[in-house]
PDB file of C-alpha atoms in Angstrom:
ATOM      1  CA  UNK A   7     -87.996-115.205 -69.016  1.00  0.00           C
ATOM      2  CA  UNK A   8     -84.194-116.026 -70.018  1.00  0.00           C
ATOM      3  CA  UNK A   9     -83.727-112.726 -71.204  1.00  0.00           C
ATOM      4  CA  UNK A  10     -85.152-111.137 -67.994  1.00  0.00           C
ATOM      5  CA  UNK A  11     -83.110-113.029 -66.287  1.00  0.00           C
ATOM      6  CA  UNK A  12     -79.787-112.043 -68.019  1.00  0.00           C
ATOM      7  CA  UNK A  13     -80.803-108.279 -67.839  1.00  0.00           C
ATOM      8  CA  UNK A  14     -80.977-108.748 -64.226  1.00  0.00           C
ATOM      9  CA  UNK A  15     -77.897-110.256 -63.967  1.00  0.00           C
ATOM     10  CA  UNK A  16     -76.135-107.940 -66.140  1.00  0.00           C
ATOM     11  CA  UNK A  17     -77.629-104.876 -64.085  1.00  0.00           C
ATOM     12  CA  UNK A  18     -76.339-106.960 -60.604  1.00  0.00           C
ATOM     13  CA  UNK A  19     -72.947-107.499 -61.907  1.00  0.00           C
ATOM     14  CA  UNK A  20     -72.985-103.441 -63.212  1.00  0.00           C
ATOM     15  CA  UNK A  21     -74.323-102.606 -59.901  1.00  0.00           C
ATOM     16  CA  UNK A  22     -71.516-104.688 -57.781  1.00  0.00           C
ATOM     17  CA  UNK A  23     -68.566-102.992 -60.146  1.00  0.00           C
ATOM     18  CA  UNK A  24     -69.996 -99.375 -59.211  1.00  0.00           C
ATOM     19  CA  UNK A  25     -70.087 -99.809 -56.040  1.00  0.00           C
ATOM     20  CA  UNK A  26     -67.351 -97.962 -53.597  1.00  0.00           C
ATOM     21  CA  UNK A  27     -64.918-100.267 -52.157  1.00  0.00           C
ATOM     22  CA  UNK A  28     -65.074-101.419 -48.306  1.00  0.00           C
ATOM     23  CA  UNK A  29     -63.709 -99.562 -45.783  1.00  0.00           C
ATOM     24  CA  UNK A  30     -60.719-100.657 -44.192  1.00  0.00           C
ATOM     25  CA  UNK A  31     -61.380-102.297 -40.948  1.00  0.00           C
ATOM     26  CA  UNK A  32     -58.933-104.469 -39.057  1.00  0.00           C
ATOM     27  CA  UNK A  33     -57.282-105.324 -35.355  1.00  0.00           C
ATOM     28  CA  UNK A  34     -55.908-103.388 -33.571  1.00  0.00           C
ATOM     29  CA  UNK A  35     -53.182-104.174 -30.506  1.00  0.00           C
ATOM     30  CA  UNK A  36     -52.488-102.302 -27.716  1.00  0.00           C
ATOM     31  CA  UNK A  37     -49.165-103.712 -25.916  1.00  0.00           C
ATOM     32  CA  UNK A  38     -47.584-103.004 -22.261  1.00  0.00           C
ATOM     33  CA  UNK A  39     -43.673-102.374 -22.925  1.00  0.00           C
ATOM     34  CA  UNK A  40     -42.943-101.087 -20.025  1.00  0.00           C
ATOM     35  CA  UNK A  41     -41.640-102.511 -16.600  1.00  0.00           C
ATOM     36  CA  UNK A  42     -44.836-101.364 -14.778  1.00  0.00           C
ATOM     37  CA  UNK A  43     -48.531-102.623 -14.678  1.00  0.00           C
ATOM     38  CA  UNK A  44     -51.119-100.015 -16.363  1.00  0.00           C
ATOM     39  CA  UNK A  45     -54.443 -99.199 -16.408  1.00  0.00           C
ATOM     40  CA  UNK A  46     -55.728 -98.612 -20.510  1.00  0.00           C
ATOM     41  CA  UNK A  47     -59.272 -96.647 -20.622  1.00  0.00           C
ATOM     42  CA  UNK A  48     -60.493 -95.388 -23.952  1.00  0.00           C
ATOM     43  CA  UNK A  49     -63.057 -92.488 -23.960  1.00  0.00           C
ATOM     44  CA  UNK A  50     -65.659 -92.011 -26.515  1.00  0.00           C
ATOM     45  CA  UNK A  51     -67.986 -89.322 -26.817  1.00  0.00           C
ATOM     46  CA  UNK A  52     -72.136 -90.002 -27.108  1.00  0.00           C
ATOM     47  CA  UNK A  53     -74.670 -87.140 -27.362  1.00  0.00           C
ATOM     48  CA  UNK A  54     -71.800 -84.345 -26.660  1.00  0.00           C
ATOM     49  CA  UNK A  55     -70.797 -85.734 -23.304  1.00  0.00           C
ATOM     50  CA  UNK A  56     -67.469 -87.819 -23.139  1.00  0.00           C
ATOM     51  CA  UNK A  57     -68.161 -91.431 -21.697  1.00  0.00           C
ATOM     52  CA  UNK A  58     -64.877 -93.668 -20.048  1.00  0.00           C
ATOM     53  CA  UNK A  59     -65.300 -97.314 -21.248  1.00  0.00           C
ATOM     54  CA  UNK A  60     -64.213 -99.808 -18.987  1.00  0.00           C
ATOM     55  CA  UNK A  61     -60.676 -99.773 -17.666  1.00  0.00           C
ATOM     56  CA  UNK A  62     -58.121-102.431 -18.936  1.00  0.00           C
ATOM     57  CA  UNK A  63     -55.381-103.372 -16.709  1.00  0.00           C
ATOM     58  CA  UNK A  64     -52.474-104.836 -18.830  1.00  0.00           C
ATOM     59  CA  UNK A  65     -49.631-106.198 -17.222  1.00  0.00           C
ATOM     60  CA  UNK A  66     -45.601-105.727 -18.269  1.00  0.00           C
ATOM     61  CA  UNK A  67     -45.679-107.534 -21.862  1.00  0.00           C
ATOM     62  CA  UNK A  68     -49.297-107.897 -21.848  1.00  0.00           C
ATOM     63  CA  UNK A  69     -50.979-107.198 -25.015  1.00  0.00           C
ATOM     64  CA  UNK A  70     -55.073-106.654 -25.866  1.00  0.00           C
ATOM     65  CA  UNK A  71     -56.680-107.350 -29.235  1.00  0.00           C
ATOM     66  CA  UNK A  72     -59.320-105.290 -30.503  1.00  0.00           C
ATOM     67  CA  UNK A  73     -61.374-105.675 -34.112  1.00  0.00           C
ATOM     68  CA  UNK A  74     -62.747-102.915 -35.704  1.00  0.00           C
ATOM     69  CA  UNK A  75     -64.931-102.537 -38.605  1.00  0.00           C
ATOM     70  CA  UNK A  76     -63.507 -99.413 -39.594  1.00  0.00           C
ATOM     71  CA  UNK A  77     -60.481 -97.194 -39.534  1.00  0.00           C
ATOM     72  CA  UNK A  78     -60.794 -94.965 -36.986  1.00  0.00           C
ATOM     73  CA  UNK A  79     -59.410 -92.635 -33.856  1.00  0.00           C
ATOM     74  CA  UNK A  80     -59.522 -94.112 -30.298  1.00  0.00           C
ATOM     75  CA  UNK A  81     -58.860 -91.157 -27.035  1.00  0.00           C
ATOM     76  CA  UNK A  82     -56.855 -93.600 -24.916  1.00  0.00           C
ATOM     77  CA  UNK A  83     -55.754 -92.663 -21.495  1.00  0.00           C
ATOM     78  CA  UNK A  84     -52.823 -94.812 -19.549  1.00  0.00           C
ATOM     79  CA  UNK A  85     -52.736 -94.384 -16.058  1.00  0.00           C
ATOM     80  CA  UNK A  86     -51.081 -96.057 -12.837  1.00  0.00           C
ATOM     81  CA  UNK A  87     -53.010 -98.926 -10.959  1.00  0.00           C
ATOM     82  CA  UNK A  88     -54.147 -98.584  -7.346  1.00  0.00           C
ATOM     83  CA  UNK A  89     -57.178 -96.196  -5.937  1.00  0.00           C
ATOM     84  CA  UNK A  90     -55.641 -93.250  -7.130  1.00  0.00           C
ATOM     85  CA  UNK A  91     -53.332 -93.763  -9.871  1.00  0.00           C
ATOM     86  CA  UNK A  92     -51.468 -90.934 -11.876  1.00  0.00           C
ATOM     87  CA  UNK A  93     -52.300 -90.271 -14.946  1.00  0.00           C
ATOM     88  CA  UNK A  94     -49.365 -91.225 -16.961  1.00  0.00           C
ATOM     89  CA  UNK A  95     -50.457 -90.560 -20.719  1.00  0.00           C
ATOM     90  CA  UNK A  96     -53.873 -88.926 -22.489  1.00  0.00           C
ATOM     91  CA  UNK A  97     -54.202 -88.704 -26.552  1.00  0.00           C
ATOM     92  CA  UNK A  98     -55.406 -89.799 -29.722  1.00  0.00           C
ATOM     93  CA  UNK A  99     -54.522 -93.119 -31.453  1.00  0.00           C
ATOM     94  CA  UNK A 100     -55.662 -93.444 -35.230  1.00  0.00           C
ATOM     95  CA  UNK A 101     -55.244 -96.690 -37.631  1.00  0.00           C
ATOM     96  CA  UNK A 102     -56.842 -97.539 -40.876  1.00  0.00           C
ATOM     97  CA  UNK A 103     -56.094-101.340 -41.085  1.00  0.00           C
ATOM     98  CA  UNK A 104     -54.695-104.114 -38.814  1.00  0.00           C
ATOM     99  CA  UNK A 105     -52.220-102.049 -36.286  1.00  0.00           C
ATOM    100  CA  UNK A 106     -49.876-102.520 -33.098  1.00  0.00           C
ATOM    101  CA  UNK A 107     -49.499 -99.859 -30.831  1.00  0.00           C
ATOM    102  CA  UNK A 108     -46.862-100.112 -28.025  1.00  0.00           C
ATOM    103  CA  UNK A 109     -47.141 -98.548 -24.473  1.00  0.00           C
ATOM    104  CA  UNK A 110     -43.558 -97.850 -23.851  1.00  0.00           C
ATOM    105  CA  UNK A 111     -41.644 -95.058 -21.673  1.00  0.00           C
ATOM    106  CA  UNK A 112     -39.691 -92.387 -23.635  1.00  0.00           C
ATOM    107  CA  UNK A 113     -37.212 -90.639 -21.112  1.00  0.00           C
ATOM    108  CA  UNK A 114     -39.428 -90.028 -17.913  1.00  0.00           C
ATOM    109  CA  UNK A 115     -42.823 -90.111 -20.178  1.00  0.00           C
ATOM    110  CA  UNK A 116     -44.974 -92.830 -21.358  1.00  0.00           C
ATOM    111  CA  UNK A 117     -46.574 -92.818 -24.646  1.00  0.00           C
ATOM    112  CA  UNK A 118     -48.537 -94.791 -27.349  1.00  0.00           C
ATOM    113  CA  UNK A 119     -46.528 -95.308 -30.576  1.00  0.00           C
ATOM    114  CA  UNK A 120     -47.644 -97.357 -33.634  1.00  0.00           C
ATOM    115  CA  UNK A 121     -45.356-100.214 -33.585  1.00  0.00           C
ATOM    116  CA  UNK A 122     -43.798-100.268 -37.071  1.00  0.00           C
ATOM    117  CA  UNK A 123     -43.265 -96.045 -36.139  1.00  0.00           C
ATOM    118  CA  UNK A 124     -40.951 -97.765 -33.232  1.00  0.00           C
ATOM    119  CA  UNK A 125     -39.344-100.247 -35.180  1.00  0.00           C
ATOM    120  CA  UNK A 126     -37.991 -98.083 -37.586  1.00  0.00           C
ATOM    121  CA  UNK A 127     -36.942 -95.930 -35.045  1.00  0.00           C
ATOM    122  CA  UNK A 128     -34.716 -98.574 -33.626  1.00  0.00           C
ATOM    123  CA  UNK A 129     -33.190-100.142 -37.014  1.00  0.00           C
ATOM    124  CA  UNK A 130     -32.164 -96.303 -37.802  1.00  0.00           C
ATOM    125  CA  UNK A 131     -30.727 -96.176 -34.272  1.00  0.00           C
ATOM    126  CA  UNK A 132     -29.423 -99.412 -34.765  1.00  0.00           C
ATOM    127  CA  UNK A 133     -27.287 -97.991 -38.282  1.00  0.00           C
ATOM    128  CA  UNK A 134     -26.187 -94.923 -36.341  1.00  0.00           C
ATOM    129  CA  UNK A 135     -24.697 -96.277 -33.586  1.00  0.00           C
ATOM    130  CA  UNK A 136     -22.945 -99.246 -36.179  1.00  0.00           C
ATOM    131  CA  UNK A 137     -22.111 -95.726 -38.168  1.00  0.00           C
ATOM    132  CA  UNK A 138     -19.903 -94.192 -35.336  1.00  0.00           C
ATOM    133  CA  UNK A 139     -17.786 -97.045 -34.361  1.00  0.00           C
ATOM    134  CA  UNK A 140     -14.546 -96.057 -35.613  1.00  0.00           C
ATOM    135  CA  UNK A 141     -13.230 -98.237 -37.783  1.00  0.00           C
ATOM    136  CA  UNK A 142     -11.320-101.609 -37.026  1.00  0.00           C
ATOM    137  CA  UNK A 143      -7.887-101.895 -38.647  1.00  0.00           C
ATOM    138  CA  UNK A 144      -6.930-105.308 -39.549  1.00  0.00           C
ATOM    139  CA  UNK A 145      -3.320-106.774 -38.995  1.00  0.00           C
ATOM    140  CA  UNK A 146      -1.666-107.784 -41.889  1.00  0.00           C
TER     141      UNK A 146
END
């Protein structure tokens, strides 16, 4: 019996160590950085025919939390509130592990940008803009 036991155990432990690894699943955060309150709807698609899920409306600085169990691609649309609110923004969002997404206007457009994609677009605005200040003579 000991020995069947051990076998069994050996072939468990073999069987856990071949076994692919888990799938990356995590939150995901959809925040409202704009001035204006918006209406979030994600679209999925069952038996060929694409299905709204129910609207979010997210306030300015709002933010909604979402857990996944996998990595994945979301079709968000952002729209106006009120009866008939224009449709402000329409695409694709795609994470594989916890991510923040940002709602945010770019010139006269809105758009969804992965958060960390933003935040490096600031620091290198950031080093630009410190770049062109002419330089500052001190007096002796």
């Amino acid at each position: 019996m000991p020995r069947l036991l051990a076998k069994l155990l050996a072939a468990l432990c073999v069987g856990l160590l071949l076994t692919p690894g888990v799938v990356s699943a995590g939150w995901i955060t959809i925040s409202n950085d704009t001035n204006q309150t918006l209406v979030v709807q994600e679209s999925v698609t069952v038996n060929g025919q694409v299905r709204k899920c129910k609207p979010l409306k997210l306030a300015p600085g709002e933010t909604v939390r979402e857990f996944r169990q996998t990595g994945g691609t979301k079709t968000l649309a952002v729209s106006e509130t009120g009866l008939f609110g224009k449709q402000l923004f329409t695409g694709d969002v795609t994470w594989k592990d916890d991510t923040a997404f940002s709602i945010h206007k770019d010139t006269d457009k809105v758009k969804i940008t992965d958060a960390a994609t933003l935040a490096a677009k600031a620091k290198t605005a950031a080093a630009n803009q410190e770049a062109k200040k002419p330089d500052e003579k001190k007096p002796r």
